[in-house]
Coordinates of C-alpha atoms in Angstrom, one line a residue:
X19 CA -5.2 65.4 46.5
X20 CA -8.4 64.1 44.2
X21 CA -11.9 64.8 45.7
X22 CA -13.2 62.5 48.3
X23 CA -9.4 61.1 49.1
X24 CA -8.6 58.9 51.8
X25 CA -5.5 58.6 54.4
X26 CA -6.2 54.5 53.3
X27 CA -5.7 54.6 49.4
X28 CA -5.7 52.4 46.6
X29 CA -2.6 50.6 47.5
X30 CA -3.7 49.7 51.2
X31 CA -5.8 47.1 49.9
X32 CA -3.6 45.2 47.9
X33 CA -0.5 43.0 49.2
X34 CA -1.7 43.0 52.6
X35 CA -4.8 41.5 52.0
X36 CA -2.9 38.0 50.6
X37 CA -6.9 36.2 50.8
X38 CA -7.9 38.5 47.9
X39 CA -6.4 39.0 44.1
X40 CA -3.6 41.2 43.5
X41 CA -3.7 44.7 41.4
X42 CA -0.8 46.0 41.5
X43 CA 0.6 44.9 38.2
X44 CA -1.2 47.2 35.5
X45 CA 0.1 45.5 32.5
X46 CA -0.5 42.0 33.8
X47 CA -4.2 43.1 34.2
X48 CA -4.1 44.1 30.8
X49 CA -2.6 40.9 29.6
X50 CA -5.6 39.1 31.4
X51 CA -8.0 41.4 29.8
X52 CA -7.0 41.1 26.4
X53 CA -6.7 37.0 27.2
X54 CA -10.3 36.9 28.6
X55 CA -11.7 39.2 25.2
X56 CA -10.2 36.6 23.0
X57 CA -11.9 33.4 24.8
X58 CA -14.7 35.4 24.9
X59 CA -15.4 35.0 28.1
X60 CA -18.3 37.3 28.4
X61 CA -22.2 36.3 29.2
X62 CA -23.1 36.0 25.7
X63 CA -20.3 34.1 24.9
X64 CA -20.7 31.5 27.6
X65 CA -24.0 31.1 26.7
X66 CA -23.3 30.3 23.1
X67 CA -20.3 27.9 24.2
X68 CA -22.5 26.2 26.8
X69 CA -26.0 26.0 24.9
X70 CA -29.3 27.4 26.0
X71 CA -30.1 24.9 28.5
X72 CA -26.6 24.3 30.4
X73 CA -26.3 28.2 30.8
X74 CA -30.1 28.4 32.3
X75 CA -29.1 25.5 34.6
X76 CA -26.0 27.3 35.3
X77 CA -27.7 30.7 36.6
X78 CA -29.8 28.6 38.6
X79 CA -26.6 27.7 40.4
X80 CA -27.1 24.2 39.0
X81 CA -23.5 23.1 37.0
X82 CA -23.8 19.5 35.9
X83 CA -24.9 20.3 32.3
X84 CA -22.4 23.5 32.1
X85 CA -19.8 20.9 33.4
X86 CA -20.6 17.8 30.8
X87 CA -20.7 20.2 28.2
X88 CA -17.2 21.6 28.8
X89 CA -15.6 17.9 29.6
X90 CA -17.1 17.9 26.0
X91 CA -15.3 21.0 24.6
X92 CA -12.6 19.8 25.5
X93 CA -11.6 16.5 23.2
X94 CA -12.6 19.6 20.6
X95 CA -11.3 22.7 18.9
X96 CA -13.4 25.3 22.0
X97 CA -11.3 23.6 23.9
X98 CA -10.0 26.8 25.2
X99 CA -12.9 28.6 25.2
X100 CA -14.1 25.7 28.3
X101 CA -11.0 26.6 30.3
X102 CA -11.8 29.9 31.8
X103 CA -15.8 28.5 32.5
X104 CA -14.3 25.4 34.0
X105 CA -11.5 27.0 36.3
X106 CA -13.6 30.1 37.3
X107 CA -17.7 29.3 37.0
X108 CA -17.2 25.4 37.6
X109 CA -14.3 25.0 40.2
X110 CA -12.8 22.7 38.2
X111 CA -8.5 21.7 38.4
X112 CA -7.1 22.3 34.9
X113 CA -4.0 21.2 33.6
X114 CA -1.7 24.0 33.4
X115 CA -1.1 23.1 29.0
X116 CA -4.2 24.4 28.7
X117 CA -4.1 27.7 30.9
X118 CA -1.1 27.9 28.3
X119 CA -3.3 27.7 25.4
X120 CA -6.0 29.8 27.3
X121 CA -4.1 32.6 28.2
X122 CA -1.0 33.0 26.0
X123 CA -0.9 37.1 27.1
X124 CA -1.3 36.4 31.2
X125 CA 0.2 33.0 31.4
X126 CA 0.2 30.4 34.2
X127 CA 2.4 32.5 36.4
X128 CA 0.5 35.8 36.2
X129 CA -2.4 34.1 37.0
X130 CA -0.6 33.1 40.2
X131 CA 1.0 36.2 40.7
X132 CA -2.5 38.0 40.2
X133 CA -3.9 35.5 43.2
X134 CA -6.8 33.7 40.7
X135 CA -5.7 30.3 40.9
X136 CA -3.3 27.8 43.3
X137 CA -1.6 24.5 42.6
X138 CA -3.8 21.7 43.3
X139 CA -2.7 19.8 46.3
X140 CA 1.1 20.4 48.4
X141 CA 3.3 20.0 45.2
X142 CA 3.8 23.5 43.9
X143 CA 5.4 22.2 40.2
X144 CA 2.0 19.7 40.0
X145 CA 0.5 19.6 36.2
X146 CA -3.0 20.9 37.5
X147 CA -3.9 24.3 39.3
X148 CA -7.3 25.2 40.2
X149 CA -8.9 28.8 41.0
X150 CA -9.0 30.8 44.2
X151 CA -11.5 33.4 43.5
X152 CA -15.2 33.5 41.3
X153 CA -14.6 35.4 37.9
X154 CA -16.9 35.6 35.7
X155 CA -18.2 38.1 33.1
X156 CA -21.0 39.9 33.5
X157 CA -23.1 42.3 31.1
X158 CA -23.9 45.8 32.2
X159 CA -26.5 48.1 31.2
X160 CA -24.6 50.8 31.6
X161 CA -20.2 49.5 30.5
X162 CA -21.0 46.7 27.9
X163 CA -18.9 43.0 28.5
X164 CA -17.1 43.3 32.1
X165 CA -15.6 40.6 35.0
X166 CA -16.1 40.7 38.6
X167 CA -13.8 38.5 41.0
X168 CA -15.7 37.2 44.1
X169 CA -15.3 34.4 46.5
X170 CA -15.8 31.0 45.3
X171 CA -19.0 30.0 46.3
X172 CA -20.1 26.5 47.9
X173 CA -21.3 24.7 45.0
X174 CA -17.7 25.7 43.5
X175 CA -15.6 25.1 46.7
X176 CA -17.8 22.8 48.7
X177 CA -18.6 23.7 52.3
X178 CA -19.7 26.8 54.7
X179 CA -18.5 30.0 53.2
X180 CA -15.7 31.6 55.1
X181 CA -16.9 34.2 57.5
X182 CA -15.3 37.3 55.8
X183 CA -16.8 36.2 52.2
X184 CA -16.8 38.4 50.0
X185 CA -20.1 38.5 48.0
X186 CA -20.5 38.6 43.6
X187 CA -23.1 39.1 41.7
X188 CA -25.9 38.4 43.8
X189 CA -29.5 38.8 43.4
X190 CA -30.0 41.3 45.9
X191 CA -26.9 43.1 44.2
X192 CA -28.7 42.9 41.0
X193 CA -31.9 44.2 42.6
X194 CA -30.5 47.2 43.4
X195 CA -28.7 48.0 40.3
X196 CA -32.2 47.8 38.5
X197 CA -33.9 50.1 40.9
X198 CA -31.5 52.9 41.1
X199 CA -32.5 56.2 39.1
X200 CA -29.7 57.2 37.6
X201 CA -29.6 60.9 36.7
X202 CA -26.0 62.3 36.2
X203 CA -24.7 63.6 39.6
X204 CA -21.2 65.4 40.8
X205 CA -20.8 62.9 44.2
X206 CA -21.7 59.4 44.5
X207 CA -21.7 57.1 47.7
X208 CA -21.7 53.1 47.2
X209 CA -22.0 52.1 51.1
X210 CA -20.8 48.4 51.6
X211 CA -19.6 48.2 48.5
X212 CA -18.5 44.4 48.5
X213 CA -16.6 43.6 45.2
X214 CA -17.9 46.8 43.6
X215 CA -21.4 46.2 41.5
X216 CA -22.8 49.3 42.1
X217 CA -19.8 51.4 41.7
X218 CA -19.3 50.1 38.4
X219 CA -23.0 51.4 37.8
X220 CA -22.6 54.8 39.2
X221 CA -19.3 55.4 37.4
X222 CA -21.7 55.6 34.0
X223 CA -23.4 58.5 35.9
X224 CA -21.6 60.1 38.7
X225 CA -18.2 62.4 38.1
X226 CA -16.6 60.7 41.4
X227 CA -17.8 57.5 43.5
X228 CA -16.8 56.9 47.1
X229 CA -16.9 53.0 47.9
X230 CA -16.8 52.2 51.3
X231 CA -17.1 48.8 53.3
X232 CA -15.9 47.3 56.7
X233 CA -14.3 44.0 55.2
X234 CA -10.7 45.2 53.2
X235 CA -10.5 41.5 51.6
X236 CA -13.9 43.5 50.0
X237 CA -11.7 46.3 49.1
X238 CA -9.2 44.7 47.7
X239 CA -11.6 42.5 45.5
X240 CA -13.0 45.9 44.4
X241 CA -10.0 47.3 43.7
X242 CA -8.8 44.5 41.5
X243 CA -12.0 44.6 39.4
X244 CA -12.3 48.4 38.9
X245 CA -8.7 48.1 37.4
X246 CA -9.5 44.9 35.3
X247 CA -12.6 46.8 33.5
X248 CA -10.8 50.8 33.6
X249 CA -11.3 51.1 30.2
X250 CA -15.3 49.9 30.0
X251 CA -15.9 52.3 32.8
X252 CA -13.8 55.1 32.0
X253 CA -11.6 55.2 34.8
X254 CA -7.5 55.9 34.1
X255 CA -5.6 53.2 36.0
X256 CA -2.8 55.8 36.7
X257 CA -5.3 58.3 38.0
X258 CA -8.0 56.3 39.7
X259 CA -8.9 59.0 42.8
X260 CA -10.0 61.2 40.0
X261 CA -12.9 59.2 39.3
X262 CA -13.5 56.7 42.5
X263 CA -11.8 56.2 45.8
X264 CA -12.1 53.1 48.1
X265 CA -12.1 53.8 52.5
X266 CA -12.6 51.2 55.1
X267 CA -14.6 51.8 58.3
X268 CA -18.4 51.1 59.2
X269 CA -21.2 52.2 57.8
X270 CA -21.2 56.2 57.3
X271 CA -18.3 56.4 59.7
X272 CA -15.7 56.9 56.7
X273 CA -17.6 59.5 55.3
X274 CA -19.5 61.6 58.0
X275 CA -17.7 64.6 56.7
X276 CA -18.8 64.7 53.2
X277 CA -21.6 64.9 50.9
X278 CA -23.2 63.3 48.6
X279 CA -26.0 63.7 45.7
X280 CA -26.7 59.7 45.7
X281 CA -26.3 57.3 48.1
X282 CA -26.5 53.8 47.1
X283 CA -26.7 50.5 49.1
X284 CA -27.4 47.1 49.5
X285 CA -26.4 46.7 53.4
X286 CA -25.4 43.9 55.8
X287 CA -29.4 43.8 56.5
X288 CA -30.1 40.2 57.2
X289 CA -31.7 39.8 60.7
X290 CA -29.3 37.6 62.4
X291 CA -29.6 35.9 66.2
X292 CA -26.8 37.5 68.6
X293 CA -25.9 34.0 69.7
X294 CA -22.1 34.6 69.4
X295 CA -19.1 37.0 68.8
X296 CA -17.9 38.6 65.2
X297 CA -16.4 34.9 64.4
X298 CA -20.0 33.5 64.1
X299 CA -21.2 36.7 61.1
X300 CA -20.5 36.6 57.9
X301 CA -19.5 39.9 56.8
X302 CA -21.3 40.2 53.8
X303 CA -24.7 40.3 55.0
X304 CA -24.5 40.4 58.8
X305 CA -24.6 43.9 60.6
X306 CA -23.7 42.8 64.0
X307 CA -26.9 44.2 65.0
X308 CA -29.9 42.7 67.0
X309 CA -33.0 42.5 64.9
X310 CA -33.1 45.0 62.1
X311 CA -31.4 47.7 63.9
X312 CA -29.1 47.5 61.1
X313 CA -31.5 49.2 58.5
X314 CA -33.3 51.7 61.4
X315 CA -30.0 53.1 62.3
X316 CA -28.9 53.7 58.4
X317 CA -32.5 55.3 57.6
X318 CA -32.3 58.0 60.3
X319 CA -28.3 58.7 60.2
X320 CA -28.7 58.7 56.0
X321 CA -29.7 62.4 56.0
X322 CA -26.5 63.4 57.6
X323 CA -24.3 62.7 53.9
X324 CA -27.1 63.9 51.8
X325 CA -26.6 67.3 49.8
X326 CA -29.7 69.4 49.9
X327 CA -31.9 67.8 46.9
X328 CA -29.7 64.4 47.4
X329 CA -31.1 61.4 47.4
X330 CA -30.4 57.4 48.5
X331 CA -32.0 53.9 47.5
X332 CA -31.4 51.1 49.8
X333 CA -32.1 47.7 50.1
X334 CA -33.9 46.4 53.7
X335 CA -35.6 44.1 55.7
X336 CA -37.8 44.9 58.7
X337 CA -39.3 42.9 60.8
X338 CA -43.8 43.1 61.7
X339 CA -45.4 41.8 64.6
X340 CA -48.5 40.2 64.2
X341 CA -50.4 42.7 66.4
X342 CA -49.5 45.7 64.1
X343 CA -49.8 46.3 60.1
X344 CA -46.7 45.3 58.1
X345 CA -45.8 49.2 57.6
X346 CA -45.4 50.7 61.1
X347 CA -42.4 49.8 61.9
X348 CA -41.1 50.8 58.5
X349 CA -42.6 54.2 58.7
X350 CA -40.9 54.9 62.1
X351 CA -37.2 54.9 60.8
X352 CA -37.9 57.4 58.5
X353 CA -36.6 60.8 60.0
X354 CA -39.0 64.0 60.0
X355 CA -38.4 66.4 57.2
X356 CA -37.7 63.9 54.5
X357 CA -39.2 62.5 51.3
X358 CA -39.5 58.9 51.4
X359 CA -40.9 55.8 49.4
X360 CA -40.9 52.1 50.4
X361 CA -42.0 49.2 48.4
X362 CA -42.1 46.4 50.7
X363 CA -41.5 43.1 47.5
X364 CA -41.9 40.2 50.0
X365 CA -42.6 39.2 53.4
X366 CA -41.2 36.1 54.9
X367 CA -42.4 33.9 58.3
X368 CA -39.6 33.5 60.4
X369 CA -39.2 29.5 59.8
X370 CA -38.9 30.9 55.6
X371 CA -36.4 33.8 56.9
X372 CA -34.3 31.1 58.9
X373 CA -34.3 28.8 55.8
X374 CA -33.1 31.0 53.6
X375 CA -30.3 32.7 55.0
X376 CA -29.0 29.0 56.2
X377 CA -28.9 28.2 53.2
X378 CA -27.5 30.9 51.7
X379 CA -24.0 30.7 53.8
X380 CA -24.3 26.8 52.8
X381 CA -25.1 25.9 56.6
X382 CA -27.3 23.5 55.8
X383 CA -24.8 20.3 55.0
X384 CA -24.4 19.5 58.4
X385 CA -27.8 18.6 60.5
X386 CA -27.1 19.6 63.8
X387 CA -25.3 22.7 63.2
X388 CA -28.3 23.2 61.2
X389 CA -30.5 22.5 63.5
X390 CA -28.6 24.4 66.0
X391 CA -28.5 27.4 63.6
X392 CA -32.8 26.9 63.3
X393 CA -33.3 26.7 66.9
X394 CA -31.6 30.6 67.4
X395 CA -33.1 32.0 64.5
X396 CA -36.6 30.9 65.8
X397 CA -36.0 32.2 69.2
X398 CA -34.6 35.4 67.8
X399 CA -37.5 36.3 66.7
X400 CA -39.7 35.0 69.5
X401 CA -38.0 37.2 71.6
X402 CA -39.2 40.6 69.8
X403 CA -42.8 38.9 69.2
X404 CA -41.8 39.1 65.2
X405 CA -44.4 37.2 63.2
X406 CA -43.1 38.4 59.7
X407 CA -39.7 39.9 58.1
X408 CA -40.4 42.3 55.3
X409 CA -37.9 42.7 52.5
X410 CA -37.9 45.7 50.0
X411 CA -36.5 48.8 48.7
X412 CA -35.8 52.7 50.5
X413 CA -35.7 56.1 48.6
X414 CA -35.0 58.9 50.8
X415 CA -34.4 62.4 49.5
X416 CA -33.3 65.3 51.3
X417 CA -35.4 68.2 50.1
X418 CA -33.3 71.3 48.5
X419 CA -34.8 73.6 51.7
X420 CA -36.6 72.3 54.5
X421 CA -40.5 71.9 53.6
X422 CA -43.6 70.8 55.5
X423 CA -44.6 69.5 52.3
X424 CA -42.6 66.2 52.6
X425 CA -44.5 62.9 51.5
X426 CA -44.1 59.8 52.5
X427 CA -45.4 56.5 50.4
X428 CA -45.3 53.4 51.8
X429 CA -46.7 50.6 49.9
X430 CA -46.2 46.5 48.9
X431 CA -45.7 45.8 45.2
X432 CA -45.3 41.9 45.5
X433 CA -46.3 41.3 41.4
X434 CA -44.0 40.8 38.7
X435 CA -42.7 44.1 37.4
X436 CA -40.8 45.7 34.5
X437 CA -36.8 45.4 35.1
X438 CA -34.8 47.7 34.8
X439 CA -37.4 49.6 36.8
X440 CA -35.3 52.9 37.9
X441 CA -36.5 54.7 35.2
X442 CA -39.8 54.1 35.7
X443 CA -39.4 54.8 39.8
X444 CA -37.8 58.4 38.8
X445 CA -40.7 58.7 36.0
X446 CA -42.9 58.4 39.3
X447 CA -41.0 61.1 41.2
X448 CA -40.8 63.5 38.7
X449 CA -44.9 63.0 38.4
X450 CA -45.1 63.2 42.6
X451 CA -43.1 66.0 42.3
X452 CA -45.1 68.2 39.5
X453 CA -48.4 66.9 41.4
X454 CA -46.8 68.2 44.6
X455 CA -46.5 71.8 42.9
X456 CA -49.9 72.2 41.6
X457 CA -51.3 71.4 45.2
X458 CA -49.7 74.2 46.0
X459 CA -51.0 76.2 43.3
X460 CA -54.6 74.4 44.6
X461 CA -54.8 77.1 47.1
X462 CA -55.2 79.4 44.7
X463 CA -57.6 77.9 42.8
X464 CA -55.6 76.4 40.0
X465 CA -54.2 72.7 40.5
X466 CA -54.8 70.6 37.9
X467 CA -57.6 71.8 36.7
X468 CA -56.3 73.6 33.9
X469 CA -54.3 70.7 32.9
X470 CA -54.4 69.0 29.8
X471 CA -54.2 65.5 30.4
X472 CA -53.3 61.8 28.6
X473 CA -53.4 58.2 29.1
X474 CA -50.5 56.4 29.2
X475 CA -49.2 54.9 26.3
X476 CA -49.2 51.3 28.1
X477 CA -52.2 52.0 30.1
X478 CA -55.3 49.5 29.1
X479 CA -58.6 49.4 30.3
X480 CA -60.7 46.2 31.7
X481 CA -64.7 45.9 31.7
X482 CA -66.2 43.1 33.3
X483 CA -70.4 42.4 33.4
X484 CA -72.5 39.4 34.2
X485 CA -74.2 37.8 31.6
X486 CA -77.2 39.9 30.9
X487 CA -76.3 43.2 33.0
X488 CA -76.6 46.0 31.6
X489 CA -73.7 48.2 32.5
X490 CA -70.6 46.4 33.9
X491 CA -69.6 45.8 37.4
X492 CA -65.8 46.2 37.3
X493 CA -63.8 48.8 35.5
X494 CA -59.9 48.3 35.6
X495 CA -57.2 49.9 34.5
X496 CA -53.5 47.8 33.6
X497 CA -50.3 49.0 33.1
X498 CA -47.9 47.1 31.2
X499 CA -45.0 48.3 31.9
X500 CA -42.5 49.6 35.1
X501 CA -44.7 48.7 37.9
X502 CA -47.8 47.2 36.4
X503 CA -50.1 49.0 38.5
X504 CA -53.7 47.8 38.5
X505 CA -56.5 49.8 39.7
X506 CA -60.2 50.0 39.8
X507 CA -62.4 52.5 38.6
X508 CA -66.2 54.4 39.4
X509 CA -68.2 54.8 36.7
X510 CA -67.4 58.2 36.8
X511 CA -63.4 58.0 37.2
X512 CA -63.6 55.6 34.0
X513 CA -65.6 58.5 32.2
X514 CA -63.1 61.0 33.1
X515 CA -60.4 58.7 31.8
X516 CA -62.2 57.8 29.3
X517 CA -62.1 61.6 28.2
X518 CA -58.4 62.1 28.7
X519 CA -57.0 62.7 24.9
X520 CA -55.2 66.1 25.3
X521 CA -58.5 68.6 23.9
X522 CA -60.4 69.4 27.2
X523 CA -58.6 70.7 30.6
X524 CA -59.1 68.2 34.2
X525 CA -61.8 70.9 35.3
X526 CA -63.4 71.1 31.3
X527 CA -64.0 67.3 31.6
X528 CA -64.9 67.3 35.4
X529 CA -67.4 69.9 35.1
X530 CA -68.7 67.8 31.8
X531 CA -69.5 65.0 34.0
X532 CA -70.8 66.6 37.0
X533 CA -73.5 68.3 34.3
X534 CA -74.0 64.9 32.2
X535 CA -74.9 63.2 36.2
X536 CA -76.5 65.8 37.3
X537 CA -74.3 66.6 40.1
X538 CA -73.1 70.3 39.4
X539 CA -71.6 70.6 43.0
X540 CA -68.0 72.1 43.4
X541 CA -67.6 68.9 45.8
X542 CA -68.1 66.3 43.5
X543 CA -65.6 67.9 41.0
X544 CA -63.3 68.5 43.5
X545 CA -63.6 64.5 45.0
X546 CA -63.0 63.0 41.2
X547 CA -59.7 65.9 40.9
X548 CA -58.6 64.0 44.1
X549 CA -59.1 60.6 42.5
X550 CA -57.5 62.0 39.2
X551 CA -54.8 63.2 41.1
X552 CA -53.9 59.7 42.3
X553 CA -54.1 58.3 39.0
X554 CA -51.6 61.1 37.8
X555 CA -49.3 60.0 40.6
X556 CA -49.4 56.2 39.8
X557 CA -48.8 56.8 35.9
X558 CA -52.0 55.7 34.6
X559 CA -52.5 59.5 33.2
X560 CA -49.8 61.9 32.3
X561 CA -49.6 65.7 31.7
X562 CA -49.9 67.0 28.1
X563 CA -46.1 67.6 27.5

């Protein structure tokens, strides 16, 4: 039995889900493979058919120029090169000649018989067909040229989104595959893995991903796309539980057994009102918990799959009442014993919160039901005196033996920052981490004090004077890259940094300064090797390497 096998395997989530696209014809997913590489149907390639401008519009969910553009293509020789962006990006009916000419390989029947598109209206032998399911390519950091089969959406398939939709490439999906640090581990967990994003990430880095969800139409749309792009992410078709195995259940239920060395999820955390039964959710993004009980309860039962040293990055909401500061409720999910770090990225007012999520599930074309749908999301939150909904990003690490040296940051980063960021977020760990060590050589009188230090290479420095003055008032320092940090600087912290070029120790150039302003006291060098210490820990100054 391959590691981290399940009693529901690979095959459970195929036939029986008849909502979702089929897999279990290996060589016909080949066919389609080969037929999509040809049209080049990949993000590049649409771009180029489309033109700069109709592809912008057309990530900005906007399709009229994508759509005149193709109607365009087609009287030409791209003609084929429009079908797949027409059928699958654009909802479009297309005459099955051209699916023909499109996809000599697959043909018209395997696309039927691989669930991706449906006659259009009762008469099965009718000239035009027109697609079931969202496919479109999209370009990974990590596998190259890929496709990912979703749900249509509404501006495809007009109308609410059916309640067990299953989610593509969303922004929140995209979110998370930027912030993940992605150092190489044995045991991977994707929890809520929707049509499989992030396990096609953690394949590039992890020897075996579980993927796990409550929805099996999700399953099954995971499924199909892990075996369309095997090859890009190094998965054998004929030997998928070596590499990745799917299980159905809630939450950690499916895998309260095992552990893992990365846990990574973007959960059902939209706060949604309790006004009715599972019916009125939509899987995708609805826990079928009051408030954000969704993200408390996963923050305190995480620890429970982590190996010692393992670690998990989640995406949350949370909400804040107006009587307390955004972070306390935050900073009570977070079990004792653990390391943790949030960022909270944006805060919302419940009228914004309500107004996006409407309009996210396309509830907003009918006015009372949206009105209706207002109305509870308002009282929701008046119930629980929320003010304010938070939205951000978790890491939690299990230390490698228990520790009373555990740290918790919690702060809001609401700029513009440097994507992919993960590697600049594990940059900051491993600099919290070596920090953490020389405090505890601090008690023996070392620290960092007889550390070399530098400024980093995208650090810059601000000075800003009235006209006139003769020193200046404000002292800044920038970082241009990963989070952008800014901070601001004493006199004296700007001379230490100021000093920082790899020749003198932290206590050589503190001691310096303490002489040079006449303050020889061990407490003044020991305040500005505090301040210093921040600055280490923020990435403003690194260690000599």
């Amino acid at each position: 039995m391959p590691p981290d096998a399940s009693v529901t395997g690979w095959a459970d989530f195929d036939d029986d889900v008849a909502t979702a696209p089929s897999s279990e014809d290996l060589a016909l997913l080949g066919a389609l493979a080969a037929d999509l590489t040809d049209l080049g149907y990949t993000v590049d390639g649409v771009a180029a058919l489309l033109g700069a401008q109709a592809a912008a519009a057309l990530d900005r969910g906007q399709t009229a120029p994508a759509l005149l553009e193709c109607r365009r293509l087609l009287g030409g020789p791209r003609r084929t090169r429009a079908v797949p962006v027409l059928l699958w990006l654009l909802g479009e009916a297309v005459e099955q000649q051209d699916l023909r000419a499109a996809f000599p390989g697959t043909g018209v029947s395997g696309l039927e018989h691989l669930r991706l598109i449906e006659p259009v209206g009762a008469e099965a032998s009718g000239p035009h067909r027109r697609a079931t399911v969202d496919l479109r390519p999209y370009g990974s950091d990590v596998a190259g040229n890929l496709w990912v089969a979703s749900d249509l959406g509404s501006e495809q398939r007009p109308g609410p989104l059916r309640r067990d939709h299953v989610l593509g490439i969303g922004g929140a999906s995209l979110t998370l595959a930027q912030t993940v640090m992605r150092a190489p581990v044995d045991r991977a967990l994707d929890l809520g893995t929707g049509c499989g994003i992030q396990s096609f990430h953690l394949l590039s880095h992890a020897r075996h991903v579980t993927a796990t969800d409550i929805s099996e139409r999700a399953l099954a749309f995971a499924r199909f796309n892990v075996l369309l792009n095997a090859p890009a992410l190094d998965v054998d078709p004929q030997h998928l539980g070596d590499r990745i195995s799917l299980r159905l259940g809630n939450l950690l239920e499916p895998v309260a057994a095992d552990r893992f060395q990365l846990v990574v999820s973007n959960p059902p955390f939209v706060i949604t009102p309790r006004t009715g039964g599972p019916e009125d959710t939509y899987t995708y993004r609805d826990g079928g918990l009051a408030g954000d009980a969704i993200v408390e309860n996963l923050v305190r039962d995480l620890p429970g799959v982590l190996s010692p040293g393992g670690s998990a990055q989640l995406l949350g909401n949370w909400e804040i009442s107006g009587s307390t500061a955004w972070d306390r409720r935050i900073r009570a999910f977070i079990p004792a014993g653990l390391d943790a770090w949030v960022i909270q990225r944006e805060q919302q007012s419940p009228v914004q919160y309500a107004e996006t999520w409407l309009r996210d599930a396309a509830e907003d074309r009918d006015r009372e039901s949206y009105l209706a749908g207002f109305d509870a999301y308002l009282d929701d939150f008046a119930s629980r005196s929320v003010e304010g909904v938070g939205f951000g990003w978790i890491w939690l690490r299990r230390p490698p033996a228990p520790s009373d040296l555990v740290r918790v940051t919690v702060e809001e980063i609401t700029h513009e920052i440097e994507q992919p960021v993960g590697p600049h977020l594990a940059a900051a760990v491993a600099r919290s981490d070596w920090l953490a060590a020389h405090t505890e050589q601090a008690a023996s009188g070392s620290g960092i004090a007889d550390e070399f230090l530098l400024v980093a290479d995208d650090v810059t420095e601000e000075r800003h004077q009235r006209p006139g003055a003769e020193h200046p008032g404000i002292i800044l320092l920038r970082q241009g890259a990963g989070l952008r940090r800014t901070t601001l600087l004493s006199t004296e912290l700007a001379g230490f940094v100021s000093a920082c070029d790899g020749d003198l120790t932290a206590g050589q150039i503190a001691g310096a300064l303490a002489m040079l302003l006449e303050r020889p006291d061990a407490a003044f060098i020991a305040e500005l090797l505090v301040d210093v210490e921040q600055l280490l820990r923020e990435g403003f100054l690194v260690p000599l390497p």
